[in-house]
């Protein structure tokens, strides 16, 4: 049977690494997982308790397409609490994860063939979802001196219809300060490009609070999720904030594409928003892990790293060690028993010489992983000479 041209998207290489790690574990080895981009913890207790209660009380059928009104209101309130932004709950759309948000946003904003700028390195699925929708992802190679985040000169004259940024970003964990966000939004609007801000790692920041695009403008789409800070990856629930005049457009697409985000997950998500103590305890673990990583990775020989302001990743330039990050990651898995992600997922051009280390797991795992990496690299430098 014939396939569409737009279905020819690339695989997610980290999945291949996860599979290789699984095979090693099946063969009896203990593997430290620094490849996965998800919390080791589950949904907060309050979330699962609320769901258990709701399951006894009713059928949990479809909700309205825009999501449970109580959840939309609570999300809007969070913008006041976190950023001092007064947000009309009518502008909040509950989505099946931020991945569902991308589908809705890209479909609502762009026509086939439209060009959307994305930072490289960046989250791989932006590129693949854009391609699958018949849109044109335009990679914007970012510079280390700009914290591997795009700046206006990276896309001037590129005739973009959209610009997508993430702060804190995956794979780097770097953030955009207020002025940088403002400059990007201004330059995008000057070019007539719609601005989309992926804020999925908000809440996971270690030095300064992340800036939401809504602090700068209402004329943007903000995409967020319960997957990371709220530790609910598999529940597939997230949200978007869109301008008032876009709500009905998005609602019509959401009705047809998804009907609604999973009802059970919406109930749990609402309760998760009251579980601050547990979520902050998770954050304390990431903070401790980050400190260990920032000390331990350079000690192992990974010295060229982007400043990880948030999320739970460290992105390392390993061009002094390899020009083939995929086989280097395979060697690290084989010899050190540590699974890491080659940068190719995030940057098809420069990713041959980069690796992403995730520190989302337990502190004991991170300590063990760093020891293994240090031993492996010491032995490697002896054998390489
Ligand atoms: C930057 C970024 N955006 C979006 C996603 C997708 O998240 P979800 O669909 O679980 O909300 C991820 C997942 O790792 C991510 O790293």
mmCIF file of C-alpha atoms and ligand atoms in Angstrom:
data_model
loop_
_atom_site.group_PDB
_atom_site.id
_atom_site.type_symbol
_atom_site.label_atom_id
_atom_site.label_comp_id
_atom_site.label_asym_id
_atom_site.label_seq_id
_atom_site.Cartn_x
_atom_site.Cartn_y
_atom_site.Cartn_z
ATOM 1 C CA UNK A 1 0.000 0.000 0.000
ATOM 2 C CA UNK A 2 1.262 3.450 -0.847
ATOM 3 C CA UNK A 3 2.252 5.847 1.948
ATOM 4 C CA UNK A 4 1.950 9.614 1.939
ATOM 5 C CA UNK A 5 5.105 11.668 1.494
ATOM 6 C CA UNK A 6 4.399 13.434 4.773
ATOM 7 C CA UNK A 7 4.379 10.144 6.703
ATOM 8 C CA UNK A 8 8.128 9.720 6.108
ATOM 9 C CA UNK A 9 9.155 11.058 9.511
ATOM 10 C CA UNK A 10 12.409 10.068 11.250
ATOM 11 C CA UNK A 11 12.525 7.642 14.179
ATOM 12 C CA UNK A 12 13.160 8.915 17.685
ATOM 13 C CA UNK A 13 16.736 7.685 18.308
ATOM 14 C CA UNK A 14 16.355 7.793 22.095
ATOM 15 C CA UNK A 15 13.791 4.995 21.707
ATOM 16 C CA UNK A 16 16.470 2.872 20.051
ATOM 17 C CA UNK A 17 18.793 3.591 22.989
ATOM 18 C CA UNK A 18 16.024 2.597 25.415
ATOM 19 C CA UNK A 19 15.540 -0.647 23.520
ATOM 20 C CA UNK A 20 19.287 -1.405 23.596
ATOM 21 C CA UNK A 21 19.274 -0.697 27.354
ATOM 22 C CA UNK A 22 16.298 -3.002 27.812
ATOM 23 C CA UNK A 23 18.077 -5.817 25.964
ATOM 24 C CA UNK A 24 21.164 -5.354 28.157
ATOM 25 C CA UNK A 25 18.968 -5.546 31.258
ATOM 26 C CA UNK A 26 17.270 -8.669 29.934
ATOM 27 C CA UNK A 27 20.732 -10.191 29.591
ATOM 28 C CA UNK A 28 21.252 -9.559 33.310
ATOM 29 C CA UNK A 29 23.143 -6.245 33.346
ATOM 30 C CA UNK A 30 22.270 -3.268 35.535
ATOM 31 C CA UNK A 31 21.911 -0.163 33.443
ATOM 32 C CA UNK A 32 21.794 3.400 34.732
ATOM 33 C CA UNK A 33 19.218 5.346 32.759
ATOM 34 C CA UNK A 34 20.447 8.792 31.789
ATOM 35 C CA UNK A 35 18.636 8.634 28.457
ATOM 36 C CA UNK A 36 15.003 8.960 29.451
ATOM 37 C CA UNK A 37 13.299 12.336 29.514
ATOM 38 C CA UNK A 38 10.768 11.600 32.188
ATOM 39 C CA UNK A 39 10.527 11.697 35.975
ATOM 40 C CA UNK A 40 11.237 8.442 37.809
ATOM 41 C CA UNK A 41 8.340 9.358 40.109
ATOM 42 C CA UNK A 42 4.641 8.783 39.438
ATOM 43 C CA UNK A 43 1.675 11.132 39.716
ATOM 44 C CA UNK A 44 1.332 12.779 43.137
ATOM 45 C CA UNK A 45 -0.621 10.839 45.753
ATOM 46 C CA UNK A 46 -3.389 13.435 45.840
ATOM 47 C CA UNK A 47 -3.930 12.940 42.114
ATOM 48 C CA UNK A 48 -4.357 9.179 42.293
ATOM 49 C CA UNK A 49 -6.583 9.498 45.385
ATOM 50 C CA UNK A 50 -8.845 11.965 43.582
ATOM 51 C CA UNK A 51 -9.102 9.668 40.598
ATOM 52 C CA UNK A 52 -9.899 6.617 42.748
ATOM 53 C CA UNK A 53 -12.767 8.594 44.285
ATOM 54 C CA UNK A 54 -14.013 9.881 40.911
ATOM 55 C CA UNK A 55 -14.003 6.346 39.492
ATOM 56 C CA UNK A 56 -16.413 5.262 42.205
ATOM 57 C CA UNK A 57 -18.657 8.257 41.671
ATOM 58 C CA UNK A 58 -19.300 8.338 37.954
ATOM 59 C CA UNK A 59 -18.680 7.003 34.478
ATOM 60 C CA UNK A 60 -15.908 9.462 33.491
ATOM 61 C CA UNK A 61 -17.310 9.880 30.006
ATOM 62 C CA UNK A 62 -16.317 12.544 27.514
ATOM 63 C CA UNK A 63 -15.737 16.034 28.839
ATOM 64 C CA UNK A 64 -16.373 19.134 26.744
ATOM 65 C CA UNK A 65 -13.630 19.606 24.133
ATOM 66 C CA UNK A 66 -11.899 22.508 25.882
ATOM 67 C CA UNK A 67 -11.591 20.514 29.122
ATOM 68 C CA UNK A 68 -13.176 20.418 32.590
ATOM 69 C CA UNK A 69 -14.126 24.001 33.532
ATOM 70 C CA UNK A 70 -12.671 23.544 37.037
ATOM 71 C CA UNK A 71 -9.326 22.496 35.565
ATOM 72 C CA UNK A 72 -9.254 25.425 33.135
ATOM 73 C CA UNK A 73 -9.992 27.783 36.012
ATOM 74 C CA UNK A 74 -7.297 26.265 38.220
ATOM 75 C CA UNK A 75 -4.716 26.488 35.435
ATOM 76 C CA UNK A 76 -5.625 30.148 34.866
ATOM 77 C CA UNK A 77 -5.202 30.786 38.610
ATOM 78 C CA UNK A 78 -1.730 29.234 38.443
ATOM 79 C CA UNK A 79 -0.632 31.963 36.012
ATOM 80 C CA UNK A 80 -1.476 34.499 38.710
ATOM 81 C CA UNK A 81 0.407 32.528 41.354
ATOM 82 C CA UNK A 82 3.495 31.689 39.283
ATOM 83 C CA UNK A 83 3.928 34.765 37.084
ATOM 84 C CA UNK A 84 1.519 37.410 38.331
ATOM 85 C CA UNK A 85 -0.324 37.154 35.009
ATOM 86 C CA UNK A 86 -4.080 37.680 35.101
ATOM 87 C CA UNK A 87 -5.453 35.037 32.731
ATOM 88 C CA UNK A 88 -9.011 34.552 31.548
ATOM 89 C CA UNK A 89 -9.813 30.800 32.053
ATOM 90 C CA UNK A 90 -11.715 30.897 28.748
ATOM 91 C CA UNK A 91 -8.341 31.068 27.010
ATOM 92 C CA UNK A 92 -7.143 27.760 28.504
ATOM 93 C CA UNK A 93 -7.581 24.629 26.383
ATOM 94 C CA UNK A 94 -6.912 21.243 28.019
ATOM 95 C CA UNK A 95 -5.070 18.951 25.579
ATOM 96 C CA UNK A 96 -3.936 15.314 25.354
ATOM 97 C CA UNK A 97 -0.397 16.180 26.512
ATOM 98 C CA UNK A 98 1.594 18.988 24.990
ATOM 99 C CA UNK A 99 1.976 16.667 21.989
ATOM 100 C CA UNK A 100 -1.779 17.056 21.419
ATOM 101 C CA UNK A 101 -1.252 20.797 21.853
ATOM 102 C CA UNK A 102 1.301 20.851 19.023
ATOM 103 C CA UNK A 103 -1.167 19.172 16.672
ATOM 104 C CA UNK A 104 -3.888 21.656 17.579
ATOM 105 C CA UNK A 105 -1.602 24.688 17.391
ATOM 106 C CA UNK A 106 0.049 23.774 14.108
ATOM 107 C CA UNK A 107 -3.307 22.899 12.537
ATOM 108 C CA UNK A 108 -4.999 26.071 13.791
ATOM 109 C CA UNK A 109 -2.195 28.412 12.748
ATOM 110 C CA UNK A 110 -0.603 27.135 9.553
ATOM 111 C CA UNK A 111 -1.434 26.108 5.989
ATOM 112 C CA UNK A 112 0.344 23.359 4.029
ATOM 113 C CA UNK A 113 3.807 24.488 3.015
ATOM 114 C CA UNK A 114 4.080 27.164 5.722
ATOM 115 C CA UNK A 115 7.535 27.559 7.232
ATOM 116 C CA UNK A 116 8.022 27.251 10.970
ATOM 117 C CA UNK A 117 11.339 28.087 12.636
ATOM 118 C CA UNK A 118 12.590 25.773 15.384
ATOM 119 C CA UNK A 119 15.843 26.026 17.324
ATOM 120 C CA UNK A 120 18.507 23.405 16.723
ATOM 121 C CA UNK A 121 19.191 21.624 18.960
ATOM 122 C CA UNK A 122 15.556 21.194 19.915
ATOM 123 C CA UNK A 123 12.867 18.675 20.795
ATOM 124 C CA UNK A 124 12.779 16.305 17.773
ATOM 125 C CA UNK A 125 9.029 15.877 17.529
ATOM 126 C CA UNK A 126 8.498 19.533 16.543
ATOM 127 C CA UNK A 127 10.240 18.776 13.261
ATOM 128 C CA UNK A 128 8.491 15.458 12.718
ATOM 129 C CA UNK A 129 4.974 16.675 13.587
ATOM 130 C CA UNK A 130 5.408 19.712 11.330
ATOM 131 C CA UNK A 131 6.520 17.409 8.485
ATOM 132 C CA UNK A 132 3.624 15.016 9.088
ATOM 133 C CA UNK A 133 1.213 17.950 8.757
ATOM 134 C CA UNK A 134 2.719 19.033 5.434
ATOM 135 C CA UNK A 135 4.489 22.039 6.997
ATOM 136 C CA UNK A 136 8.144 22.962 6.581
ATOM 137 C CA UNK A 137 10.337 22.921 9.699
ATOM 138 C CA UNK A 138 13.167 25.435 9.344
ATOM 139 C CA UNK A 139 16.088 24.565 11.616
ATOM 140 C CA UNK A 140 17.688 27.598 13.229
ATOM 141 C CA UNK A 141 21.197 26.566 14.292
ATOM 142 C CA UNK A 142 21.764 28.226 17.667
ATOM 143 C CA UNK A 143 25.032 29.489 19.126
ATOM 144 C CA UNK A 144 26.646 28.536 22.446
ATOM 145 C CA UNK A 145 27.070 32.249 23.238
ATOM 146 C CA UNK A 146 23.247 32.534 23.042
ATOM 147 C CA UNK A 147 22.842 29.584 25.421
ATOM 148 C CA UNK A 148 21.842 27.461 22.408
ATOM 149 C CA UNK A 149 18.598 29.435 22.124
ATOM 150 C CA UNK A 150 17.512 31.219 18.924
ATOM 151 C CA UNK A 151 17.964 34.999 18.599
ATOM 152 C CA UNK A 152 16.253 37.312 16.068
ATOM 153 C CA UNK A 153 19.250 37.393 13.682
ATOM 154 C CA UNK A 154 18.949 33.596 13.312
ATOM 155 C CA UNK A 155 15.702 34.031 11.359
ATOM 156 C CA UNK A 156 15.749 37.500 9.873
ATOM 157 C CA UNK A 157 14.704 37.349 6.216
ATOM 158 C CA UNK A 158 13.735 33.663 6.423
ATOM 159 C CA UNK A 159 10.068 34.354 5.622
ATOM 160 C CA UNK A 160 8.693 32.287 8.494
ATOM 161 C CA UNK A 161 4.992 31.920 9.193
ATOM 162 C CA UNK A 162 5.703 30.573 12.656
ATOM 163 C CA UNK A 163 8.386 30.499 15.327
ATOM 164 C CA UNK A 164 8.491 27.872 18.064
ATOM 165 C CA UNK A 165 10.717 28.193 21.135
ATOM 166 C CA UNK A 166 11.144 26.214 24.341
ATOM 167 C CA UNK A 167 12.400 27.588 27.648
ATOM 168 C CA UNK A 168 13.681 25.697 29.587
ATOM 169 C CA UNK A 169 14.626 23.732 26.493
ATOM 170 C CA UNK A 170 15.100 20.090 25.709
ATOM 171 C CA UNK A 171 17.927 18.946 25.267
ATOM 172 C CA UNK A 172 19.878 21.847 26.810
ATOM 173 C CA UNK A 173 17.867 22.968 29.831
ATOM 174 C CA UNK A 174 18.762 26.572 28.931
ATOM 175 C CA UNK A 175 16.223 29.370 29.397
ATOM 176 C CA UNK A 176 15.265 32.641 27.728
ATOM 177 C CA UNK A 177 15.386 35.663 30.029
ATOM 178 C CA UNK A 178 12.602 38.244 29.713
ATOM 179 C CA UNK A 179 14.485 40.494 27.264
ATOM 180 C CA UNK A 180 15.453 37.542 25.054
ATOM 181 C CA UNK A 181 11.831 36.319 24.965
ATOM 182 C CA UNK A 182 10.650 39.855 24.189
ATOM 183 C CA UNK A 183 13.159 40.228 21.334
ATOM 184 C CA UNK A 184 12.088 36.919 19.784
ATOM 185 C CA UNK A 185 8.388 37.742 20.007
ATOM 186 C CA UNK A 186 8.965 41.217 18.529
ATOM 187 C CA UNK A 187 11.037 39.884 15.621
ATOM 188 C CA UNK A 188 8.560 37.054 14.928
ATOM 189 C CA UNK A 189 5.621 39.466 14.841
ATOM 190 C CA UNK A 190 7.512 41.891 12.599
ATOM 191 C CA UNK A 191 7.911 39.031 10.146
ATOM 192 C CA UNK A 192 4.222 38.130 10.434
ATOM 193 C CA UNK A 193 5.114 34.845 12.147
ATOM 194 C CA UNK A 194 2.889 33.342 14.845
ATOM 195 C CA UNK A 195 4.771 32.784 18.092
ATOM 196 C CA UNK A 196 4.484 29.475 19.968
ATOM 197 C CA UNK A 197 6.140 28.974 23.338
ATOM 198 C CA UNK A 198 6.672 25.437 24.661
ATOM 199 C CA UNK A 199 6.730 25.844 28.441
ATOM 200 C CA UNK A 200 6.562 22.174 29.397
ATOM 201 C CA UNK A 201 9.575 22.400 31.751
ATOM 202 C CA UNK A 202 8.244 25.351 33.744
ATOM 203 C CA UNK A 203 8.379 24.617 37.459
ATOM 204 C CA UNK A 204 11.645 22.734 36.948
ATOM 205 C CA UNK A 205 14.023 25.658 37.250
ATOM 206 C CA UNK A 206 16.931 26.035 39.672
ATOM 207 C CA UNK A 207 18.244 29.588 39.722
ATOM 208 C CA UNK A 208 15.605 31.968 38.320
ATOM 209 C CA UNK A 209 11.899 31.494 37.553
ATOM 210 C CA UNK A 210 11.204 30.740 33.888
ATOM 211 C CA UNK A 211 9.494 33.518 31.930
ATOM 212 C CA UNK A 212 6.183 32.742 30.226
ATOM 213 C CA UNK A 213 5.555 34.342 26.837
ATOM 214 C CA UNK A 214 2.288 35.606 28.382
ATOM 215 C CA UNK A 215 4.355 38.056 30.458
ATOM 216 C CA UNK A 216 5.305 39.682 27.149
ATOM 217 C CA UNK A 217 2.228 39.351 24.940
ATOM 218 C CA UNK A 218 -1.249 37.856 24.676
ATOM 219 C CA UNK A 219 -0.695 37.399 20.956
ATOM 220 C CA UNK A 220 0.910 33.956 21.176
ATOM 221 C CA UNK A 221 0.180 30.291 21.825
ATOM 222 C CA UNK A 222 1.620 28.872 25.046
ATOM 223 C CA UNK A 223 1.859 25.090 25.325
ATOM 224 C CA UNK A 224 2.371 23.275 28.616
ATOM 225 C CA UNK A 225 1.800 19.868 30.152
ATOM 226 C CA UNK A 226 1.315 17.851 33.311
ATOM 227 C CA UNK A 227 4.085 15.498 32.145
ATOM 228 C CA UNK A 228 7.169 17.007 33.758
ATOM 229 C CA UNK A 229 6.767 19.220 36.852
ATOM 230 C CA UNK A 230 3.548 17.399 37.752
ATOM 231 C CA UNK A 231 5.209 14.036 37.053
ATOM 232 C CA UNK A 232 2.351 12.645 34.941
ATOM 233 C CA UNK A 233 3.893 11.619 31.601
ATOM 234 C CA UNK A 234 1.710 8.632 30.817
ATOM 235 C CA UNK A 235 -1.526 10.369 31.727
ATOM 236 C CA UNK A 236 -1.466 12.352 28.503
ATOM 237 C CA UNK A 237 -2.801 15.634 29.718
ATOM 238 C CA UNK A 238 -1.531 19.149 29.069
ATOM 239 C CA UNK A 239 -2.864 22.556 28.123
ATOM 240 C CA UNK A 240 -2.574 25.514 25.790
ATOM 241 C CA UNK A 241 -3.263 29.180 26.333
ATOM 242 C CA UNK A 242 -4.412 30.892 23.145
ATOM 243 C CA UNK A 243 -5.612 34.422 22.313
ATOM 244 C CA UNK A 244 -9.313 34.964 22.939
ATOM 245 C CA UNK A 245 -10.178 35.105 19.245
ATOM 246 C CA UNK A 246 -8.472 31.741 18.660
ATOM 247 C CA UNK A 247 -10.421 29.737 21.253
ATOM 248 C CA UNK A 248 -13.323 28.818 19.001
ATOM 249 C CA UNK A 249 -10.976 27.848 16.135
ATOM 250 C CA UNK A 250 -9.026 25.512 18.419
ATOM 251 C CA UNK A 251 -12.218 24.183 20.012
ATOM 252 C CA UNK A 252 -13.607 23.082 16.647
ATOM 253 C CA UNK A 253 -10.379 21.251 15.748
ATOM 254 C CA UNK A 254 -10.165 19.674 19.220
ATOM 255 C CA UNK A 255 -13.759 18.441 19.031
ATOM 256 C CA UNK A 256 -12.971 16.644 15.798
ATOM 257 C CA UNK A 257 -9.427 15.442 16.447
ATOM 258 C CA UNK A 258 -9.687 14.270 20.056
ATOM 259 C CA UNK A 259 -13.219 14.929 21.364
ATOM 260 C CA UNK A 260 -11.443 15.676 24.654
ATOM 261 C CA UNK A 261 -8.331 14.965 26.712
ATOM 262 C CA UNK A 262 -8.731 11.799 28.865
ATOM 263 C CA UNK A 263 -11.346 12.588 31.523
ATOM 264 C CA UNK A 264 -9.634 10.478 34.203
ATOM 265 C CA UNK A 265 -6.376 12.336 33.632
ATOM 266 C CA UNK A 266 -8.092 15.702 33.856
ATOM 267 C CA UNK A 267 -9.509 14.761 37.274
ATOM 268 C CA UNK A 268 -6.070 13.642 38.444
ATOM 269 C CA UNK A 269 -4.381 16.738 36.984
ATOM 270 C CA UNK A 270 -6.711 19.071 38.865
ATOM 271 C CA UNK A 271 -5.848 17.370 42.145
ATOM 272 C CA UNK A 272 -2.120 17.295 41.265
ATOM 273 C CA UNK A 273 -2.162 21.073 41.262
ATOM 274 C CA UNK A 274 -2.750 20.986 45.022
ATOM 275 C CA UNK A 275 0.178 18.625 45.703
ATOM 276 C CA UNK A 276 2.833 21.309 46.036
ATOM 277 C CA UNK A 277 4.774 19.565 48.849
ATOM 278 C CA UNK A 278 5.256 16.352 46.920
ATOM 279 C CA UNK A 279 6.133 18.187 43.708
ATOM 280 C CA UNK A 280 8.653 20.382 45.487
ATOM 281 C CA UNK A 281 10.206 17.256 47.028
ATOM 282 C CA UNK A 282 10.664 15.884 43.487
ATOM 283 C CA UNK A 283 12.249 19.189 42.512
ATOM 284 C CA UNK A 284 14.665 18.923 45.460
ATOM 285 C CA UNK A 285 15.847 15.578 44.056
ATOM 286 C CA UNK A 286 16.459 17.101 40.618
ATOM 287 C CA UNK A 287 18.285 19.997 42.214
ATOM 288 C CA UNK A 288 20.603 17.644 44.107
ATOM 289 C CA UNK A 289 21.101 15.572 40.940
ATOM 290 C CA UNK A 290 21.923 18.663 38.923
ATOM 291 C CA UNK A 291 24.610 19.679 41.419
ATOM 292 C CA UNK A 292 26.111 16.186 41.197
ATOM 293 C CA UNK A 293 26.030 16.296 37.384
ATOM 294 C CA UNK A 294 27.661 19.708 37.170
ATOM 295 C CA UNK A 295 30.523 18.411 39.303
ATOM 296 C CA UNK A 296 30.678 14.831 38.076
ATOM 297 C CA UNK A 297 30.424 15.238 34.293
ATOM 298 C CA UNK A 298 33.442 17.579 33.959
ATOM 299 C CA UNK A 299 35.345 15.235 36.282
ATOM 300 C CA UNK A 300 34.606 12.423 33.829
ATOM 301 C CA UNK A 301 35.837 14.572 30.939
ATOM 302 C CA UNK A 302 32.586 16.081 29.653
ATOM 303 C CA UNK A 303 33.668 19.652 30.141
ATOM 304 C CA UNK A 304 31.865 21.537 27.393
ATOM 305 C CA UNK A 305 28.279 21.761 28.655
ATOM 306 C CA UNK A 306 25.408 24.208 28.116
ATOM 307 C CA UNK A 307 24.274 26.062 31.291
ATOM 308 C CA UNK A 308 21.349 23.914 32.493
ATOM 309 C CA UNK A 309 18.987 26.532 33.962
ATOM 310 C CA UNK A 310 16.011 24.180 34.144
ATOM 311 C CA UNK A 311 14.449 20.849 33.066
ATOM 312 C CA UNK A 312 16.531 17.757 33.931
ATOM 313 C CA UNK A 313 19.089 17.565 31.151
ATOM 314 C CA UNK A 314 22.712 18.389 30.515
ATOM 315 C CA UNK A 315 23.760 18.772 26.877
ATOM 316 C CA UNK A 316 27.448 18.220 26.230
ATOM 317 C CA UNK A 317 29.578 19.046 23.219
ATOM 318 C CA UNK A 318 31.793 15.966 22.848
ATOM 319 C CA UNK A 319 33.524 16.973 19.593
ATOM 320 C CA UNK A 320 36.878 16.525 21.358
ATOM 321 C CA UNK A 321 35.951 12.879 22.022
ATOM 322 C CA UNK A 322 33.999 11.693 18.952
ATOM 323 C CA UNK A 323 32.456 12.633 15.635
ATOM 324 C CA UNK A 324 29.939 9.815 15.865
ATOM 325 C CA UNK A 325 27.698 10.380 18.900
ATOM 326 C CA UNK A 326 25.575 7.351 18.053
ATOM 327 C CA UNK A 327 28.423 4.862 18.278
ATOM 328 C CA UNK A 328 29.868 6.749 21.266
ATOM 329 C CA UNK A 329 26.519 6.373 23.086
ATOM 330 C CA UNK A 330 26.508 2.670 22.148
ATOM 331 C CA UNK A 331 30.057 2.319 23.520
ATOM 332 C CA UNK A 332 29.072 4.059 26.784
ATOM 333 C CA UNK A 333 26.107 1.700 27.143
ATOM 334 C CA UNK A 334 28.203 -1.363 26.368
ATOM 335 C CA UNK A 335 31.267 -0.560 28.477
ATOM 336 C CA UNK A 336 29.960 1.702 31.252
ATOM 337 C CA UNK A 337 26.401 0.390 31.534
ATOM 338 C CA UNK A 338 25.019 3.929 31.289
ATOM 339 C CA UNK A 339 22.358 4.789 28.699
ATOM 340 C CA UNK A 340 22.747 8.305 27.240
ATOM 341 C CA UNK A 341 21.164 9.949 24.199
ATOM 342 C CA UNK A 342 23.156 10.898 21.104
ATOM 343 C CA UNK A 343 22.555 14.502 20.040
ATOM 344 C CA UNK A 344 21.343 13.466 16.572
ATOM 345 C CA UNK A 345 17.748 13.373 17.775
ATOM 346 C CA UNK A 346 17.931 17.063 18.579
ATOM 347 C CA UNK A 347 20.233 18.423 15.916
ATOM 348 C CA UNK A 348 20.552 16.430 12.693
ATOM 349 C CA UNK A 349 23.669 18.378 11.683
ATOM 350 C CA UNK A 350 25.738 19.108 14.789
ATOM 351 C CA UNK A 351 24.305 16.258 16.859
ATOM 352 C CA UNK A 352 27.090 13.971 15.611
ATOM 353 C CA UNK A 353 29.266 15.572 18.263
ATOM 354 C CA UNK A 354 26.870 16.008 21.197
ATOM 355 C CA UNK A 355 25.264 13.891 23.926
ATOM 356 C CA UNK A 356 22.296 14.511 26.237
ATOM 357 C CA UNK A 357 22.447 13.290 29.831
ATOM 358 C CA UNK A 358 19.189 13.186 31.781
ATOM 359 C CA UNK A 359 19.185 13.440 35.579
ATOM 360 C CA UNK A 360 15.495 12.753 36.138
ATOM 361 C CA UNK A 361 16.068 9.540 38.107
ATOM 362 C CA UNK A 362 16.959 8.953 41.775
ATOM 363 C CA UNK A 363 20.038 10.549 43.301
ATOM 364 C CA UNK A 364 21.504 7.101 44.021
ATOM 365 C CA UNK A 365 21.246 6.291 40.295
ATOM 366 C CA UNK A 366 22.895 9.570 39.343
ATOM 367 C CA UNK A 367 25.777 8.969 41.770
ATOM 368 C CA UNK A 368 26.317 5.475 40.397
ATOM 369 C CA UNK A 369 26.001 6.675 36.782
ATOM 370 C CA UNK A 370 28.588 9.389 37.287
ATOM 371 C CA UNK A 371 31.027 6.936 38.904
ATOM 372 C CA UNK A 372 30.607 4.585 35.968
ATOM 373 C CA UNK A 373 31.124 7.409 33.464
ATOM 374 C CA UNK A 374 34.258 8.554 35.286
ATOM 375 C CA UNK A 375 35.709 5.017 35.319
ATOM 376 C CA UNK A 376 34.820 4.444 31.670
ATOM 377 C CA UNK A 377 36.337 7.714 30.504
ATOM 378 C CA UNK A 378 39.537 7.160 32.526
ATOM 379 C CA UNK A 379 39.983 3.705 30.941
ATOM 380 C CA UNK A 380 39.116 5.080 27.507
ATOM 381 C CA UNK A 381 41.699 7.846 27.708
ATOM 382 C CA UNK A 382 44.345 5.262 28.675
ATOM 383 C CA UNK A 383 43.409 3.025 25.728
ATOM 384 C CA UNK A 384 43.077 5.945 23.268
ATOM 385 C CA UNK A 385 46.441 7.045 24.546
HETATM 386 C C1 LIG B 1 10.294 20.166 24.988
HETATM 387 C C2 LIG B 1 9.234 19.122 25.032
HETATM 388 N N1 LIG B 1 8.002 19.429 24.597
HETATM 389 C C3 LIG B 1 7.021 18.507 24.590
HETATM 390 C C4 LIG B 1 7.229 17.203 25.019
HETATM 391 C C5 LIG B 1 6.069 16.226 24.956
HETATM 392 O O1 LIG B 1 5.469 16.093 26.174
HETATM 393 P P1 LIG B 1 3.992 15.582 26.478
HETATM 394 O O2 LIG B 1 3.322 15.266 25.194
HETATM 395 O O3 LIG B 1 4.164 14.394 27.354
HETATM 396 O O4 LIG B 1 3.314 16.715 27.185
HETATM 397 C C6 LIG B 1 8.482 16.855 25.511
HETATM 398 C C7 LIG B 1 8.728 15.482 25.990
HETATM 399 O O5 LIG B 1 9.794 15.114 26.390
HETATM 400 C C8 LIG B 1 9.516 17.833 25.502
HETATM 401 O O6 LIG B 1 10.753 17.542 25.930
#
